[in-house]
Structures are given as structure tokens and as C-alpha cells.
XYZ file of C-alpha atoms in Angstrom:
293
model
C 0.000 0.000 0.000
C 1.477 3.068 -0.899
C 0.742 5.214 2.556
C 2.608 8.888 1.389
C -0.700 10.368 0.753
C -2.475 9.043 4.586
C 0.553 10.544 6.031
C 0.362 13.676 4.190
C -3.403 14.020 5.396
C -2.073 13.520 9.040
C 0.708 16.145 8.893
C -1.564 18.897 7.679
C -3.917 17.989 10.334
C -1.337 18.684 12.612
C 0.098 21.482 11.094
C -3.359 23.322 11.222
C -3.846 22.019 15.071
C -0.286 22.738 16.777
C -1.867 24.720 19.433
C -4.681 21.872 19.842
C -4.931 18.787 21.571
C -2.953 15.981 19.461
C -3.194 12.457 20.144
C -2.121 9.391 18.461
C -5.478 7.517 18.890
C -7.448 10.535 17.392
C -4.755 10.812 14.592
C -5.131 7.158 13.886
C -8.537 6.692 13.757
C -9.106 9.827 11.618
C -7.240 7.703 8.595
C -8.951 4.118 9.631
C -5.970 2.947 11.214
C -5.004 0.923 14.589
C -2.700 3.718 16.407
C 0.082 0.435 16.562
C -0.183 -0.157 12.537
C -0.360 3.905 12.342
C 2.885 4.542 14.789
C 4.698 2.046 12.423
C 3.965 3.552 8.962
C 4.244 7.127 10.379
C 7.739 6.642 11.642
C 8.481 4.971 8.443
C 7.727 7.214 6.190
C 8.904 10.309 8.122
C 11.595 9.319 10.441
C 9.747 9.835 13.592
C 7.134 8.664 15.192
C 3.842 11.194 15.699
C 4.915 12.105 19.155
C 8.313 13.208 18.068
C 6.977 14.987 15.036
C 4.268 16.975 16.968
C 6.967 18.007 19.587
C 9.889 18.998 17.162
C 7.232 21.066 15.428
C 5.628 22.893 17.993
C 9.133 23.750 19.713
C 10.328 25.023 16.122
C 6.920 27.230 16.121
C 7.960 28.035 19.487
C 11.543 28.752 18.538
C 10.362 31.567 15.770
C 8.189 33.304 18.049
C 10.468 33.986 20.564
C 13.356 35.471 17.526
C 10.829 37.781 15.655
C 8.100 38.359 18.827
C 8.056 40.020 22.056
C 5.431 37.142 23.838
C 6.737 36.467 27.112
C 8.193 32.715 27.322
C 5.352 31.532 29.807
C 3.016 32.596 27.266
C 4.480 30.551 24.113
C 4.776 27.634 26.525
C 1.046 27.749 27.605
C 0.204 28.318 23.596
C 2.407 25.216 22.642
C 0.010 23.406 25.484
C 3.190 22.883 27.814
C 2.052 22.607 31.631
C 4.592 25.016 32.766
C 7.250 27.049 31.691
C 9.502 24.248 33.592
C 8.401 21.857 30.852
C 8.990 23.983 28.033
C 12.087 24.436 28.864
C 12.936 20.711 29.073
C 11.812 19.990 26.221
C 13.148 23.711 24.538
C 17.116 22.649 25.815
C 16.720 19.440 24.074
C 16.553 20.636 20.600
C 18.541 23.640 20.795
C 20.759 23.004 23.753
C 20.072 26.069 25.167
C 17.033 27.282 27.438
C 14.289 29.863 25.920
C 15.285 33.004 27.593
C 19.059 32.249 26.463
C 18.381 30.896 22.845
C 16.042 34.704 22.559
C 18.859 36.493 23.327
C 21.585 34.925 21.638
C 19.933 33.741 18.458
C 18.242 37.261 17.909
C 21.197 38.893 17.976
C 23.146 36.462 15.788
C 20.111 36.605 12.868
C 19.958 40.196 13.244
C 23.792 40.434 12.461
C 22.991 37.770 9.321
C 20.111 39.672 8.105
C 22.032 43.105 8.134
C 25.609 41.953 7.124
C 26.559 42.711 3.653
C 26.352 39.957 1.150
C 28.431 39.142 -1.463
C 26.621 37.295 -3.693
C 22.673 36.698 -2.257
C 22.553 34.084 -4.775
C 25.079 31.755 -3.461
C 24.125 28.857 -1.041
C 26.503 26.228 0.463
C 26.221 22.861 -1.528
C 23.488 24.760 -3.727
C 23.035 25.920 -7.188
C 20.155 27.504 -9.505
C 19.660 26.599 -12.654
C 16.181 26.055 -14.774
C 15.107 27.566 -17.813
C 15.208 31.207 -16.390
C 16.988 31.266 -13.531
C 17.889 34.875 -12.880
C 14.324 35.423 -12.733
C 14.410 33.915 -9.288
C 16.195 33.775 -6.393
C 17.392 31.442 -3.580
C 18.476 31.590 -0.013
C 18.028 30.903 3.694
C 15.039 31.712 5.438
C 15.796 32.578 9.457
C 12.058 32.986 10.243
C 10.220 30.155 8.332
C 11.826 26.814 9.088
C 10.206 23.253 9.291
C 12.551 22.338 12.540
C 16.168 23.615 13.568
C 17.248 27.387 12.894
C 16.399 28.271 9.445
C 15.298 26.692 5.804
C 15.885 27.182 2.047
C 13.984 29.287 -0.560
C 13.226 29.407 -3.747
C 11.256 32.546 -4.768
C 10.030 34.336 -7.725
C 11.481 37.518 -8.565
C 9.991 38.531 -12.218
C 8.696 35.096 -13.531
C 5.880 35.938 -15.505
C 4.441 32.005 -16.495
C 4.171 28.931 -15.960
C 6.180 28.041 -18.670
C 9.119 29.649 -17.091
C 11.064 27.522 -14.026
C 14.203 27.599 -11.696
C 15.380 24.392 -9.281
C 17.409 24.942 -6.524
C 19.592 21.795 -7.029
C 22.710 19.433 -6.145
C 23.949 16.833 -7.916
C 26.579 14.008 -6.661
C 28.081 10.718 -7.767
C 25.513 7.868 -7.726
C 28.686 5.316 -6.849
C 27.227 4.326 -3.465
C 23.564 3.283 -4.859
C 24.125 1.483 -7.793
C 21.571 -1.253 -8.125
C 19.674 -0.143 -5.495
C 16.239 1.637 -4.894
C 16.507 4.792 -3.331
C 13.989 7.193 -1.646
C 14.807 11.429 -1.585
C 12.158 12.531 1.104
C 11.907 15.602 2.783
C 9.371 18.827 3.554
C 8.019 21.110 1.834
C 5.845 24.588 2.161
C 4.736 27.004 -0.776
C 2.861 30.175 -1.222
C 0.549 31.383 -4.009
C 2.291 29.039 -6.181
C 0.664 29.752 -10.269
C 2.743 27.005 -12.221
C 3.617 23.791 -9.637
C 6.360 22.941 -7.420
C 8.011 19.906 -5.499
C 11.057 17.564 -5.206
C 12.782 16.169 -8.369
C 15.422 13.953 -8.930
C 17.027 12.458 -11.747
C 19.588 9.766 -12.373
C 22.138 10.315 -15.596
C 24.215 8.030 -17.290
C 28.288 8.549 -18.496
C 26.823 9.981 -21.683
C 24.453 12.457 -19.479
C 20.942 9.937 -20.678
C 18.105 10.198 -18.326
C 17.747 6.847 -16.909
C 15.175 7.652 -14.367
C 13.303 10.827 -13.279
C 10.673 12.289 -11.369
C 9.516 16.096 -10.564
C 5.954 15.085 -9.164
C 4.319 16.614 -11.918
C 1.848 14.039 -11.670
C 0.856 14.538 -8.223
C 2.083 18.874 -8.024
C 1.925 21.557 -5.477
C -0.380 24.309 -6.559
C -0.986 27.708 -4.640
C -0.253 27.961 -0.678
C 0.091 24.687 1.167
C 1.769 24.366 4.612
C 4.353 22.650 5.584
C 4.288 18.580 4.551
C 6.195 15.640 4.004
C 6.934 14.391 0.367
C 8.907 11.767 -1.495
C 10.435 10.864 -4.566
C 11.824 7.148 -5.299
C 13.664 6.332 -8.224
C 15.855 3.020 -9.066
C 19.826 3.496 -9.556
C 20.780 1.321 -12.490
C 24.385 -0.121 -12.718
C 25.558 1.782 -15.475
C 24.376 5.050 -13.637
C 26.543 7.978 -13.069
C 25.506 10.558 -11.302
C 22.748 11.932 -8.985
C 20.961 14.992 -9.447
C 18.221 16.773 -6.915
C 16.443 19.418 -5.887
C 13.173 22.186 -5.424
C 11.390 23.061 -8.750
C 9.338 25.744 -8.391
C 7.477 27.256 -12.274
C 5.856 30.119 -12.404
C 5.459 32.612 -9.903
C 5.380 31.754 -6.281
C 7.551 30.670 -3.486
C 9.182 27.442 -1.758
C 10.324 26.724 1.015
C 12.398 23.216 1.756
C 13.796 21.614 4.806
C 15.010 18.072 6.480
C 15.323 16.514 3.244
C 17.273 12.780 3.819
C 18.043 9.865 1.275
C 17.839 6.239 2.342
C 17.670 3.081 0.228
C 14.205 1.411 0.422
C 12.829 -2.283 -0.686
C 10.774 -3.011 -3.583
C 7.791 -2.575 -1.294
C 7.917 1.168 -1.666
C 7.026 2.327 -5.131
C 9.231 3.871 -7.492
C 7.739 7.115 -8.832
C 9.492 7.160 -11.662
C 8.170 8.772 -14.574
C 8.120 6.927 -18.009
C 9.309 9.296 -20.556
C 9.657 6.816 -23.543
C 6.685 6.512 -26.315
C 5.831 3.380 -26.975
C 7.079 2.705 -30.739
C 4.239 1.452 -33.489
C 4.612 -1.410 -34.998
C 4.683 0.050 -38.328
C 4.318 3.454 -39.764
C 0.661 5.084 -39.581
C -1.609 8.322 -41.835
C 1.317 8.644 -44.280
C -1.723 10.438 -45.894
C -2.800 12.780 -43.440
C -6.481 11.888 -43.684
C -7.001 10.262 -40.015
């Protein structure tokens, strides 16, 4: 069974309910699941189980308020559902190995110092590169104040794209060496807003020659408009004659992505490849030489 899209349905639901009560039985039972059989395929898919997830996110919601608001900690702890300030700050110093009032003061003043430092180049991005059809009429970067979990995330944004027709990726590509013959899965997160064209994870693996041997962008299943933050996946086979590895955020149109917490890992045959058939099935013979049909 291919679960991506019951897990999907479960992360917006929390997404839209951080501040609410959460619970794994409710979560469960809202997808027709036993919350044992739902734990299993939830950490599976994401990496962690619901529990975790729910945490991570509402101390990374937490995390942002205290950088770019004034609430007193107390009150982002009560908001978060925490039963004291005690507890949030338990569970605060485990992510960021500081506590609250500390991270405020520290962080705040390091992003401020980011944010106003000159830049070189605004277009550059460790490990990251833009390409597309018409690149320079985006731009890419690090976003400080929207972030899925840790301290900041990556962008892709519009600057003067004017259609759909018109795309940039924010990519990588690497040597495919290490997953030859194997099946592997790109998965990650994902958040857009007012999106025209489509956006979402791609990858593609190239032969010597630079021959698409696999590849998948999700334009069969896209992200349209302004969706929150959610978990998607892309799983492609790595042939033995493959050469390279190639990845990233395509965003066409107008609009703007965010990404975060991508990770590979090599999957079974039980989790569908995605990959997209490009070939055209050949006729047997040749067909309206006469153009009358």
C-alpha cells in the first residue's frame, strides 16, 4: 500500500492544530488505522514517530516566536500546550541546547547580524546551485524565520517570472557510486505560497553519456498555490551503469518554496518507485502517411 498520501493528510492535520490537543489515537482513527499499525507507517515514512513529530514542530513554532516576537516565554509555553514554563524548557534545551530566555537572546542577535551583514553574492548557497530555464528570474536563499525544525530553511522565490512556462530548481547533484543497483527514496518537507505554475522535489539519475535513466519532478501529483508545511517523497531506481545523482526544489511560475530536512535512504521493492516513463511506446509500423485520419 502506498501510505505517502495518509501521512500527508495527518501532517496537515497537525500542522493546522499545533496549538490543539494531538493524540495518536485521534490521529489514527481519523485515517482508519489501529494507532500500533499507524505509529509504524508514520515513523516509516517520516523518520519519527507522531509524538516526536508533533513536539519537534511545535518547539520550532515556538523557537520563531520567541526570535521575531516580544510574547513572554510563559506565554508561548502555555500556547504550545506545555504545563509550565519548567516543561517547556525541558523539552526547549533538548533541541537547541540552550534554554528559551538564552536561545532569545543569543539567536536574535546572531540573525539580526545575518540579516544586516553585507552579502556578497545573495545568490550563493553552500552545496546549492540555480539553474532552470530562467533562472535569474528567481532567487534562492536561507530563510531565518520560516523553518520546518532547527534554525532556518531554504527558498526558492520568484522575482519577475511571468508564467508557468518559465522555471528555476534549486539543485545538487553528486556521484551515484554508493547506490548502484539499489532503490533509493529522496524525502523531505516542503511549504509554498501562491504558487501559479507547480512545485516539489525532483530527482534524476544520468548516465556517463548524461541519458536520463530515471526521473521524477511530481508533476503528476504537483503543489499548486499555498500549502503548509508537509512531508513528500520521490523514489527512483539506480541502475548499474548510472553515473551521477541529481536533486532538488522546482518551483514554475510565480510563487515561493520553502524546503527543509530533506534525507536519502535506500528502500525495498515494497515502496514504489515514482518514476516517470518518458519513452513513447514505438508502433509497430508506420501510420496516416496520408494525413487523412
Amino acid at each position: 500500500m502506498i501510505y505517502s498520501p495518509v501521512v500527508q493528510k495527518t501532517i496537515s492535520h497537525i500542522e493546522s492544530n499545533l496549538q490543539e490537543v494531538l493524540s495518536l489515537d485521534l490521529l489514527a482513527d481519523e485515517v482508519g488505522f489501529s494507532r500500533f499499525h499507524y505509529h509504524r507507517v508514520f515513523q516509516r515514512e517520516v523518520g519519527v514517530s507522531i509524538a516526536e513529530y508533533i513536539r519537534y514542530r511545535r518547539i520550532a513554532n515556538a523557537a520563531s516566536l520567541l526570535l521575531y516576537t516580544d510574547r513572554k516565554i510563559i506565554d508561548i509555553a502555555f500556547l504550545f500546550l506545555f504545563e509550565s514554563q519548567e516543561a517547556f524548557t525541558r523539552a526547549f534545551k533538548k533541541y537547541y541546547g540552550m534554554p528559551p530566555g538564552q536561545y532569545r537572546k543569543v539567536m536574535s542577535k546572531l540573525t539580526f547580524q545575518k540579516e544586516e551583514g553585507p552579502m556578497k553574492n545573495e545568490q550563493l548557497l553552500k552545496g546549492w546551485e540555480l539553474s532552470g530555464s530562467h533562472p535569474f528570474h528567481y532567487k534562492m536563499g536561507i530563510d531565518r524565520e520560516v523553518f520546518h525544525r532547527g534554525n532556518a530553511s531554504g527558498v526558492l522565490e520568484s522575482v519577475t517570472a511571468e508564467s508557468p512556462s518559465e522555471f528555476a530548481t534549486m539543485m545538487q547533484q553528486f556521484k551515484s557510486t554508493k547506490y548502484k543497483g539499489k532503490r533509493l527514496k529522496l524525502s523531505g518537507f516542503l511549504k509554498s505560497e501562491q504558487v501559479e505554475g507547480f512545485c516539489g522535489f525532483w530527482m534524476r539519475i544520468d548516465d556517463a553519456l548524461g541519458d536520463v535513466l530515471q526521473f521524477d519532478n511530481m508533476s503528476n501529483r504537483p503543489i499548486i498555490g499555498s500549502c503548509e508545511w508537509n512531508h513528500y517523497q520521490v523514489v527512483l531506481d539506480v541502475p548499474e551503469k548510472s553515473e551521477l545523482i541529481a536533486f532538488g526544489v522546482l518551483l514554475s511560475g510565480s510563487g515561493k518554496v520553502w524546503i527543509d530536512d530533506l534525507r536519502f535512504e535506500e528502500v525495498d521493492e515494497n515502496t514504489p518507485s515514482t518514476n516517470l516513463n518518458l519513452s513513447t511506446e514505438l508502433l509497430e509500423e508506420p501510420t496516416n502517411l496520408s494525413f487523412e485520419e
